[in-house]
mmCIF file of C-alpha atoms and ligand atoms in Angstrom:
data_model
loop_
_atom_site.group_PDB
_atom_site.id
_atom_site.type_symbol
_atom_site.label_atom_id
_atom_site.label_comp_id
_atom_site.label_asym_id
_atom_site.label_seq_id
_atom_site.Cartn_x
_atom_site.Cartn_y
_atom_site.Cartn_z
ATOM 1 C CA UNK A 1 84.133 -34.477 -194.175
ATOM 2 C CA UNK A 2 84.356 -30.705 -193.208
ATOM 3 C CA UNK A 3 81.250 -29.168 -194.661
ATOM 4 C CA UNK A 4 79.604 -32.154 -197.046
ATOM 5 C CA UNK A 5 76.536 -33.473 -196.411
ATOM 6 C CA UNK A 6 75.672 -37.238 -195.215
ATOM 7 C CA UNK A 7 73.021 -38.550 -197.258
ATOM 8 C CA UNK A 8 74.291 -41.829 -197.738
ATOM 9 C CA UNK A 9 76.731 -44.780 -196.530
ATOM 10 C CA UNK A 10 78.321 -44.157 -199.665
ATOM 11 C CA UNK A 11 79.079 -40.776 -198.822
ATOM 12 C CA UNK A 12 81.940 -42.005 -196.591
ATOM 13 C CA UNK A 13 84.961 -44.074 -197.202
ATOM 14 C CA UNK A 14 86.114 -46.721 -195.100
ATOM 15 C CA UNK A 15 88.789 -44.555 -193.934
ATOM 16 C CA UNK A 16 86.393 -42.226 -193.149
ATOM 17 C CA UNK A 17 84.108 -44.339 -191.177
ATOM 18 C CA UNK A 18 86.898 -45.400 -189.145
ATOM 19 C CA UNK A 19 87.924 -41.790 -188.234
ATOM 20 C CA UNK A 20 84.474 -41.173 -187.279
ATOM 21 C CA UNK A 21 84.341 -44.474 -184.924
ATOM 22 C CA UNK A 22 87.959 -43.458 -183.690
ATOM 23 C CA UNK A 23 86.720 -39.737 -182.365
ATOM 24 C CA UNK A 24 83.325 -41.575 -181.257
ATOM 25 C CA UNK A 25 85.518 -43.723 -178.839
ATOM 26 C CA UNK A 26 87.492 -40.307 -177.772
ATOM 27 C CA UNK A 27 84.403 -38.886 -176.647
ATOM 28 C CA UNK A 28 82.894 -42.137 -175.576
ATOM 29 C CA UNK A 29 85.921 -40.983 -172.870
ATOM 30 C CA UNK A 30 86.251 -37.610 -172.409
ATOM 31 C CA UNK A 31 82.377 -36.401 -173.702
ATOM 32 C CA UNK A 32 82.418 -33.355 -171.881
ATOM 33 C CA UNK A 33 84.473 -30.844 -174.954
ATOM 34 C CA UNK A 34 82.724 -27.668 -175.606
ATOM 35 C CA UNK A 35 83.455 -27.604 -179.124
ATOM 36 C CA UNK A 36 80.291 -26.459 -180.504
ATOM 37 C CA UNK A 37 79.985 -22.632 -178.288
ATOM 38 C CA UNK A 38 78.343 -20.548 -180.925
ATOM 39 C CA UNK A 39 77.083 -22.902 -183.203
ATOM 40 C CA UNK A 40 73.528 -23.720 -184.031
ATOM 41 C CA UNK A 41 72.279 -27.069 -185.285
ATOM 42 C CA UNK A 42 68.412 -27.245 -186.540
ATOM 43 C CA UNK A 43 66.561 -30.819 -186.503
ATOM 44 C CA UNK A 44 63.546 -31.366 -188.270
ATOM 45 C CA UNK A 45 61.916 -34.134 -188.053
ATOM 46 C CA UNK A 46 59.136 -34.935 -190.690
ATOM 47 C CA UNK A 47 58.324 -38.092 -189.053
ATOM 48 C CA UNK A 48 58.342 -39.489 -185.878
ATOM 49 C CA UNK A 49 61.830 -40.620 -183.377
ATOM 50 C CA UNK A 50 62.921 -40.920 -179.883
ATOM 51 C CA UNK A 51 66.943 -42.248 -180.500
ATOM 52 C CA UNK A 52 68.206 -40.575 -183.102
ATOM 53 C CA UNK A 53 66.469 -36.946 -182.396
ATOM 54 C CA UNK A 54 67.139 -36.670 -178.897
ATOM 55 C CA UNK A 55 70.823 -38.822 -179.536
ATOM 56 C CA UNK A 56 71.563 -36.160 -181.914
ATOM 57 C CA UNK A 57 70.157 -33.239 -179.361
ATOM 58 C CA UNK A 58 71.570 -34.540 -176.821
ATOM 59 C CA UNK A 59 75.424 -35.262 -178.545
ATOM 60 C CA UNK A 60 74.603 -30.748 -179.485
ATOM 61 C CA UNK A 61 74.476 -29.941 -175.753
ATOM 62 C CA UNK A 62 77.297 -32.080 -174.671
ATOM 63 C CA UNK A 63 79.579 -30.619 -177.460
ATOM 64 C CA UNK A 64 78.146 -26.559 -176.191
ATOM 65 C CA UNK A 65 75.764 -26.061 -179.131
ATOM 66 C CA UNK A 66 72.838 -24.862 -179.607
ATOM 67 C CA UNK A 67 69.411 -26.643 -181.061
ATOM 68 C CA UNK A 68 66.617 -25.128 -183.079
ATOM 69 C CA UNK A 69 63.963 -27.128 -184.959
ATOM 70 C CA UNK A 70 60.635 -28.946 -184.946
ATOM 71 C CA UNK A 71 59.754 -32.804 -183.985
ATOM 72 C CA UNK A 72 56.186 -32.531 -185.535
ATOM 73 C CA UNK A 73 55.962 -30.498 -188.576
ATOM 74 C CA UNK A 74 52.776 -30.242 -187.779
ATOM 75 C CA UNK A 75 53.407 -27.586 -185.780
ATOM 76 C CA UNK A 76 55.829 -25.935 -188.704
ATOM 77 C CA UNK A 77 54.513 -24.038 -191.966
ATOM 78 C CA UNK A 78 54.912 -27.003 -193.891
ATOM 79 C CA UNK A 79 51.143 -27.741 -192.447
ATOM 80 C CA UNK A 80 50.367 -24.816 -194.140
ATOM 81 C CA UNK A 81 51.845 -26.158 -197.474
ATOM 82 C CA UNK A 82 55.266 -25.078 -197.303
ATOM 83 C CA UNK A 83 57.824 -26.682 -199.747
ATOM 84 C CA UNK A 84 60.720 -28.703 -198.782
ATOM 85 C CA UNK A 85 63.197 -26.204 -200.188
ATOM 86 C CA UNK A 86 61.812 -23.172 -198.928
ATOM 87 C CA UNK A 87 61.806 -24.770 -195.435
ATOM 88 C CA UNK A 88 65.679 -25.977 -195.797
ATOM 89 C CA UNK A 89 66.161 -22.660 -197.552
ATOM 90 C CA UNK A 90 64.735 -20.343 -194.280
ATOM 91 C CA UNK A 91 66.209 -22.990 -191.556
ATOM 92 C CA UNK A 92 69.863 -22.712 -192.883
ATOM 93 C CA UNK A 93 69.755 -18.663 -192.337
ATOM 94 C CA UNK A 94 69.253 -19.602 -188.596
ATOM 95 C CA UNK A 95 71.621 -22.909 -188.232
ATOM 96 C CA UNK A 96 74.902 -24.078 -189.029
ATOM 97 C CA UNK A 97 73.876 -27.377 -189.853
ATOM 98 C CA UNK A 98 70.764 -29.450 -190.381
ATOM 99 C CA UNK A 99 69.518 -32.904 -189.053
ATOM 100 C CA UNK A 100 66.490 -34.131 -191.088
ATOM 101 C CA UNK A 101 64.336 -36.929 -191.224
ATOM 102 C CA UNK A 102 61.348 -36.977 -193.868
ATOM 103 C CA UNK A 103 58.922 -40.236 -195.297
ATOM 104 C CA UNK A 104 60.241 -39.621 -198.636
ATOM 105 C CA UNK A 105 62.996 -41.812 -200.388
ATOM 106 C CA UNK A 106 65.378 -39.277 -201.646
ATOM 107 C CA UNK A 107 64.403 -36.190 -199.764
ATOM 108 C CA UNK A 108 67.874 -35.946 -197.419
ATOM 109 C CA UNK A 109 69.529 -35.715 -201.342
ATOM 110 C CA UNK A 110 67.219 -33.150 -202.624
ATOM 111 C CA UNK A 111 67.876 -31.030 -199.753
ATOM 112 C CA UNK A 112 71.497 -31.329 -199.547
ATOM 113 C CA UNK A 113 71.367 -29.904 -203.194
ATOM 114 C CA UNK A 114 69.521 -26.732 -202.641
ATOM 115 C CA UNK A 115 70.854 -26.212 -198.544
ATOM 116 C CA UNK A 116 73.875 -23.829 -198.171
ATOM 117 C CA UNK A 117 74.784 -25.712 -194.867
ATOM 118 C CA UNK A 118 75.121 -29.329 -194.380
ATOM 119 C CA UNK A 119 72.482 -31.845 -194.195
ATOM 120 C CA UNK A 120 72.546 -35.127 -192.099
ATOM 121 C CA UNK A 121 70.057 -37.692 -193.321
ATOM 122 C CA UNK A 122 68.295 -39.000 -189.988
ATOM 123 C CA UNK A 123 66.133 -41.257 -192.292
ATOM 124 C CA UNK A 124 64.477 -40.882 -195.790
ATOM 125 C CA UNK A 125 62.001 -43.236 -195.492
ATOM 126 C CA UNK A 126 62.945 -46.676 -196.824
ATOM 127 C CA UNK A 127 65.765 -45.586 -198.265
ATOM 128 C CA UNK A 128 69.112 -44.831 -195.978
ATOM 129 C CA UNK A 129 69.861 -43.904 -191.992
ATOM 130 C CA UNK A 130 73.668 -43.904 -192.214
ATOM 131 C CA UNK A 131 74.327 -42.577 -188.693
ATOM 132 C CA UNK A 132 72.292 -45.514 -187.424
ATOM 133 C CA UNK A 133 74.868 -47.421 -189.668
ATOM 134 C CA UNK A 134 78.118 -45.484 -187.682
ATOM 135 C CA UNK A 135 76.917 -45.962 -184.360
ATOM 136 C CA UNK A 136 76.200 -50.060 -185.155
ATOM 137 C CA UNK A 137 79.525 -50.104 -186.884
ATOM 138 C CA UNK A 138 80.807 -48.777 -183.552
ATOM 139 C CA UNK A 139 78.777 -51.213 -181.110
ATOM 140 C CA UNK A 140 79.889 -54.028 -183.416
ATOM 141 C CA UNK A 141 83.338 -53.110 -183.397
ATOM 142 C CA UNK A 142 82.749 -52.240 -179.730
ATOM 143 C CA UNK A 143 81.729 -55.915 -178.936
ATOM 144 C CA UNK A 144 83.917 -58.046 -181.369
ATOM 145 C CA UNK A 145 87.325 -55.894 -181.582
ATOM 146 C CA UNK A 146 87.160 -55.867 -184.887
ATOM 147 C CA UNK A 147 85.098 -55.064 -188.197
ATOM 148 C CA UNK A 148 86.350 -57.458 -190.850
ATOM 149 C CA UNK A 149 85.137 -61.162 -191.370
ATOM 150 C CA UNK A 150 82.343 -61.363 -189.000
ATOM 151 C CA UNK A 151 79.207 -63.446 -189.443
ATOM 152 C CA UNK A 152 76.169 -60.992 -189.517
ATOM 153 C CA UNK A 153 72.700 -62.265 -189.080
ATOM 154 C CA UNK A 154 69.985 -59.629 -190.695
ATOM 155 C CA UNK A 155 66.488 -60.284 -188.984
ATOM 156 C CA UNK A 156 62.737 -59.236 -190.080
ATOM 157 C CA UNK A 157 62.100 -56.562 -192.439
ATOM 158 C CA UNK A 158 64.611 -56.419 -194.518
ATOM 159 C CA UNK A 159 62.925 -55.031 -197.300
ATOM 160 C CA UNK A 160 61.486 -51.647 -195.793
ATOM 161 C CA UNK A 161 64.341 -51.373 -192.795
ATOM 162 C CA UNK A 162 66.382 -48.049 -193.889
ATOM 163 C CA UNK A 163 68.699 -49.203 -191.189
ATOM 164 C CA UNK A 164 69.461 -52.600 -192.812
ATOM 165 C CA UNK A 165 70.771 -51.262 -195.988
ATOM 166 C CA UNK A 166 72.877 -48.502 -194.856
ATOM 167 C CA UNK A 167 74.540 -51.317 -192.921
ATOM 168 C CA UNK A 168 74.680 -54.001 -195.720
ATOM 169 C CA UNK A 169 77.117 -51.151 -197.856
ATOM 170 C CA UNK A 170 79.171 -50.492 -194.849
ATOM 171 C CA UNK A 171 80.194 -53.715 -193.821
ATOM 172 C CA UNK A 172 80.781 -54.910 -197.205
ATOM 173 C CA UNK A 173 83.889 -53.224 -197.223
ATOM 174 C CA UNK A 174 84.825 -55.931 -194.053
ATOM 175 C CA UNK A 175 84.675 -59.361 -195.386
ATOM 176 C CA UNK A 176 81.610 -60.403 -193.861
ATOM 177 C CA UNK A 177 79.384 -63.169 -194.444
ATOM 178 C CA UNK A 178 75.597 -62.439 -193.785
ATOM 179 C CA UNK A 179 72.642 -64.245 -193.764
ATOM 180 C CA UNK A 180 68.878 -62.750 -193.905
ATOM 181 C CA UNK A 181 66.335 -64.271 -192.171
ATOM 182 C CA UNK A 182 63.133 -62.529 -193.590
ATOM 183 C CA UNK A 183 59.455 -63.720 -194.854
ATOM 184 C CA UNK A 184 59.065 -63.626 -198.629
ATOM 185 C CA UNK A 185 56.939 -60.568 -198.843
ATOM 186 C CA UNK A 186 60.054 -58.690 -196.779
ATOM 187 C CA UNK A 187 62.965 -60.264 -198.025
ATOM 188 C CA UNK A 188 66.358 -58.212 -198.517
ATOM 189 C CA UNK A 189 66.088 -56.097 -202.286
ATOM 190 C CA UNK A 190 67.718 -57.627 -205.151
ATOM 191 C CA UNK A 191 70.220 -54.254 -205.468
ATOM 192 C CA UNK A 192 71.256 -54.878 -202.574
ATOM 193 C CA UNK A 193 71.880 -58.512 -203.422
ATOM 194 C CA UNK A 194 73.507 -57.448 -206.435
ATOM 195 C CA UNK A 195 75.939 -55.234 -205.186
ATOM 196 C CA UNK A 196 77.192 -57.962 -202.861
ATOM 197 C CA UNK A 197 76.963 -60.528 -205.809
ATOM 198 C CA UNK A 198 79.491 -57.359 -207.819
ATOM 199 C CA UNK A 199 81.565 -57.356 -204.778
ATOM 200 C CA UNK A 200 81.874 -61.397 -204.144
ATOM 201 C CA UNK A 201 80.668 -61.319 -200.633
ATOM 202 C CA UNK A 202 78.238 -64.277 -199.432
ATOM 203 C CA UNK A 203 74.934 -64.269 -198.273
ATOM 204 C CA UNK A 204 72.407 -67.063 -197.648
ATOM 205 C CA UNK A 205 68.551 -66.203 -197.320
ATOM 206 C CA UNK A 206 66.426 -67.949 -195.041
ATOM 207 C CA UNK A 207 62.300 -68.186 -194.120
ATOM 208 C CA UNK A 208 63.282 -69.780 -191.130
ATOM 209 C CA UNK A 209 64.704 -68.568 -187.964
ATOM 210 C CA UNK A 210 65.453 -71.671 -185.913
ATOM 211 C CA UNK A 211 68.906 -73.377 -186.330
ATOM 212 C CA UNK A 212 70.120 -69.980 -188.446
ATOM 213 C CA UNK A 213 71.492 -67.893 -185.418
ATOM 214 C CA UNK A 214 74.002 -70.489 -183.998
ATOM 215 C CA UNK A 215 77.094 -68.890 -186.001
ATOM 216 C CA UNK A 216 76.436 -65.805 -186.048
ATOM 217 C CA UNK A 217 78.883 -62.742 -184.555
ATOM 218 C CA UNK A 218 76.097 -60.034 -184.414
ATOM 219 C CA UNK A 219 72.422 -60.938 -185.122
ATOM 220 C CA UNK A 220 70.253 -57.712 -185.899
ATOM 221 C CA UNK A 221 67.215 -57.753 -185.401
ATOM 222 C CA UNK A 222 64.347 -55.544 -186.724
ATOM 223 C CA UNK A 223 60.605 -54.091 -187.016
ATOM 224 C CA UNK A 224 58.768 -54.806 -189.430
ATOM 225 C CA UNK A 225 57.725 -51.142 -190.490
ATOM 226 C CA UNK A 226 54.070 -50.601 -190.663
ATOM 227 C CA UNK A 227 54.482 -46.886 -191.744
ATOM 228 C CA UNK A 228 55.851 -47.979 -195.038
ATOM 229 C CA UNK A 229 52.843 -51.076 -195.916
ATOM 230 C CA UNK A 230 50.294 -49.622 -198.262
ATOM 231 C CA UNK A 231 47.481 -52.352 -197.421
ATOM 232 C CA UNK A 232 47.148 -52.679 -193.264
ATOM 233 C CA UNK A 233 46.214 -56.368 -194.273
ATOM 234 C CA UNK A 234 49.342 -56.788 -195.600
ATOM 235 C CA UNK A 235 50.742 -55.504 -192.398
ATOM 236 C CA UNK A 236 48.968 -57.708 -190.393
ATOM 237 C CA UNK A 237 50.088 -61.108 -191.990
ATOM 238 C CA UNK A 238 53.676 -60.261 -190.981
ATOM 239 C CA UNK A 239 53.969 -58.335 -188.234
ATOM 240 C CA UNK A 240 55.097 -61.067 -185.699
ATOM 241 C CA UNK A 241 56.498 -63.023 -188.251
ATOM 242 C CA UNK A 242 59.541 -63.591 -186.000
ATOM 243 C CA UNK A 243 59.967 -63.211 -182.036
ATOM 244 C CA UNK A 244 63.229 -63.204 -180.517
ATOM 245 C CA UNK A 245 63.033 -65.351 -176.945
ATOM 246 C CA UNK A 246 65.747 -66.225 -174.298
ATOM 247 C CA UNK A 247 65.480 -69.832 -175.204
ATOM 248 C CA UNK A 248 66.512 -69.904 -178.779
ATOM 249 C CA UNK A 249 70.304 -67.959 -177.855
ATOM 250 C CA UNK A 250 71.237 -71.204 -175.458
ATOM 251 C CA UNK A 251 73.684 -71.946 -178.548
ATOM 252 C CA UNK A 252 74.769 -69.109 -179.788
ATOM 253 C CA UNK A 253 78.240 -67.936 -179.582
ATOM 254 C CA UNK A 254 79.485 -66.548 -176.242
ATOM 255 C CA UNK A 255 80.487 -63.214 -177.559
ATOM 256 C CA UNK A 256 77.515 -62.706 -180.151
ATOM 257 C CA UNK A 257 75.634 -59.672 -179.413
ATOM 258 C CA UNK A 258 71.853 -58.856 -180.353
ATOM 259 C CA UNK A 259 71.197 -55.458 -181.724
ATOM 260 C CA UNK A 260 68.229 -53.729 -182.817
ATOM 261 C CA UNK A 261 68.265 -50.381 -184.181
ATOM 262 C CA UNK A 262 64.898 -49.478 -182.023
ATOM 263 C CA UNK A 263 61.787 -49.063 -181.446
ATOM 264 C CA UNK A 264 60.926 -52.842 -180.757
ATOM 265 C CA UNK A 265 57.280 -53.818 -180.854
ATOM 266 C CA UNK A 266 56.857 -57.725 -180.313
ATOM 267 C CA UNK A 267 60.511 -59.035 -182.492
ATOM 268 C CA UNK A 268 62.929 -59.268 -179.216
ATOM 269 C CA UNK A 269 60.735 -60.753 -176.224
ATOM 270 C CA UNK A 270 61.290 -58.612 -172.920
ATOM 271 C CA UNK A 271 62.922 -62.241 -171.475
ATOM 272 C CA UNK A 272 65.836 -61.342 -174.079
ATOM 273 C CA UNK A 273 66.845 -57.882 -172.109
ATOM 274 C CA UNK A 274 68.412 -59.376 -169.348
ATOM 275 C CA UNK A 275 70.337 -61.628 -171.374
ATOM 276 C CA UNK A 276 74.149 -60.336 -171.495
ATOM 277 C CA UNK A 277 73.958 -61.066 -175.224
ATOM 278 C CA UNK A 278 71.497 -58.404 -175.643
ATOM 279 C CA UNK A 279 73.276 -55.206 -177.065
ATOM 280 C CA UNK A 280 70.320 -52.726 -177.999
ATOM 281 C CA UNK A 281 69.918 -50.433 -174.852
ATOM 282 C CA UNK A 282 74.358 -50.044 -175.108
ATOM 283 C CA UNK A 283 73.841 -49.457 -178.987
ATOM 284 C CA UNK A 284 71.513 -46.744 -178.802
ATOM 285 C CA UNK A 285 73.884 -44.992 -175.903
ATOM 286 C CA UNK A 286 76.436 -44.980 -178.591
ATOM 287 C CA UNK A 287 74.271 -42.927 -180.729
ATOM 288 C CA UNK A 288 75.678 -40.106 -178.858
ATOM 289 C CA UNK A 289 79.137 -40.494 -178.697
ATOM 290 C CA UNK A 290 78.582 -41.371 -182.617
ATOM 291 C CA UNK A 291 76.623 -38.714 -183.510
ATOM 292 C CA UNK A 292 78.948 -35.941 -181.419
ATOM 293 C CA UNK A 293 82.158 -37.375 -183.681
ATOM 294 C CA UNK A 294 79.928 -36.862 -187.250
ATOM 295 C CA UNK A 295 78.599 -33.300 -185.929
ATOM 296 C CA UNK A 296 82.546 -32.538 -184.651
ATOM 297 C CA UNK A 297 83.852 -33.649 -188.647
ATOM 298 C CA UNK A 298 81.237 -31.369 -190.418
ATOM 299 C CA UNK A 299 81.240 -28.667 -188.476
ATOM 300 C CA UNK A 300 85.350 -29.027 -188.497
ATOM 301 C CA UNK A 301 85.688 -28.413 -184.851
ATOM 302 C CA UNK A 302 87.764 -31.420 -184.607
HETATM 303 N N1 CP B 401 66.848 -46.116 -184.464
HETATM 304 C C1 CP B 401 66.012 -45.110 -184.730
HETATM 305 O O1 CP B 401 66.058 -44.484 -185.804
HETATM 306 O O2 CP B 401 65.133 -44.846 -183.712
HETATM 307 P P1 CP B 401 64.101 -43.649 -183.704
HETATM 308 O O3 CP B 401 63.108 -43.904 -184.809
HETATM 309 O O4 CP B 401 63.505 -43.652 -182.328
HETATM 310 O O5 CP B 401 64.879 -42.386 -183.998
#
């Protein structure tokens, strides 16, 4: 991992993830190790975030380092028509890694191809967010004991949601069995239904969400992203397509947990929070203990 880029899922084995969710549980224990003193790590953020920026800013200054960058690039010469590559070009003479999310499928690629330093895809657009994928792997894993053979329940928009793809390649390596609960306008991609066709792991779809989450070991939950719908009309036909509420987790399983990768808007009712099977505040904590093991493996510190 020393010194490659993380674009995509697919950019690390499964023995790889697992060393990753092994040193996120040493620092989930010990996350005071100045590891970082010297090093500079730049995040730019083309679009907007609250977890994984300040997760990732705030895993920097636990581990000693340093952070440089922009969460508005308004504010950056790319307002004044700046290219991609000369911005990745300039930031990596001043950092020793870079954090980037942009709208564009594609974009963490392209600029792991022309950076000299790493690049860790925060989010390119509709496309991938595989550190959102390591730190769920680690709150599932967290909650159930285990990775392999659980029952995973995909909620919402599971056509635009990065954060539901990047997790659909990871856990196929487990044995799991999912089901996706989506509308038909949002349902789950066919390549993505393809490669788990390729690797012979099940899926059922559903419209419905009622009598679908009694079974299930993890059911995540997500937004249905308005930033990605062309027509707002479109936007509006869906957008509380499905709302989580206390009452319909009376028969779920005792040890299912609800995730969400956040921001919620109206999906998980606030009734749901104090519910112990409600995971998502705990998830997005593990975003730092995650994000300090993936920083520790590229920068080789440990
Ligand atoms: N989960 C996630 O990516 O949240 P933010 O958009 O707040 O970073």
């Amino acid at each position: 991992m020393k010194n490659r880029s993380l674009v995509s899922i697919n950019d690390y084995s499964p023995a790889e993830i697992l060393e990753i969710l092994n040193l996120a549980a040493e620092f989930e224990k010990n996350p005071g190790q100045a590891l970082l003193t010297g090093y500079v790590v730049a995040t730019l953020f083309f679009e907007p975030s609250t977890r994984t920026r300040l997760s990732f800013e705030s895993a920097i200054n636990r581990l000693g380092g340093r952070v440089i960058g922009f969460s508005d690039s308004s504010s950056s010469s790319v307002s004044k028509g700046e290219s991609l590559k000369d911005t990745i070009l300039t930031v990596s003479n001043y950092s020793d890694l870079i954090v980037m999310r942009h709208p564009l499928e594609g974009s963490a690629q392209y600029a792991s191809e022309v950076s000299p330093v790493p690049i860790i895809n925060a989010g390119d657009g509709a496309h991938q967010h595989p550190t959102q994928t390591l730190l769920d792997l680690y709150s599932i894993r967290k909650t159930q004991g285990r990775l392999d053979n659980l029952k995973i329940c995909m909620v919402g928009d599971l056509k635009y949601g990065r954060t539901v793809h990047s997790l659909l390649i990871a856990m196929s390596a487990f044995q799991p069995l999912f089901t996706f609960i989506a509308p038909e306008e949002l349902k789950m991609p066919d390549e993505y239904k393809h490669l788990l066709d390729k690797k012979g792991i099940p899926y059922q779809e559903h419209r419905d969400i009622a009598d679908n989450l009694n079974d299930a070991d993890i059911i995540y939950m997500t937004r249905v992203q308005r930033e990605r719908f062309s027509d707002p009309l479109e936007y509006e036909k869906v957008k509380n397509v499905y709302i989580l509420r206390d009452s319909m987790l009376t028969n779920t399983k005792s040890n299912m947990r609800i995730l969400h990768p956040l921001p919620r808007v109206n999906e998980i009712n606030p009734d749901v929070d104090s519910n112990p099977k409600a995971y998502y505040f705990e998830q997005a904590l593990n975003g730092v203990y995650t994000r300090m093991a993936i920083i520790s493996k590229i920068l080789g510190v440990k």
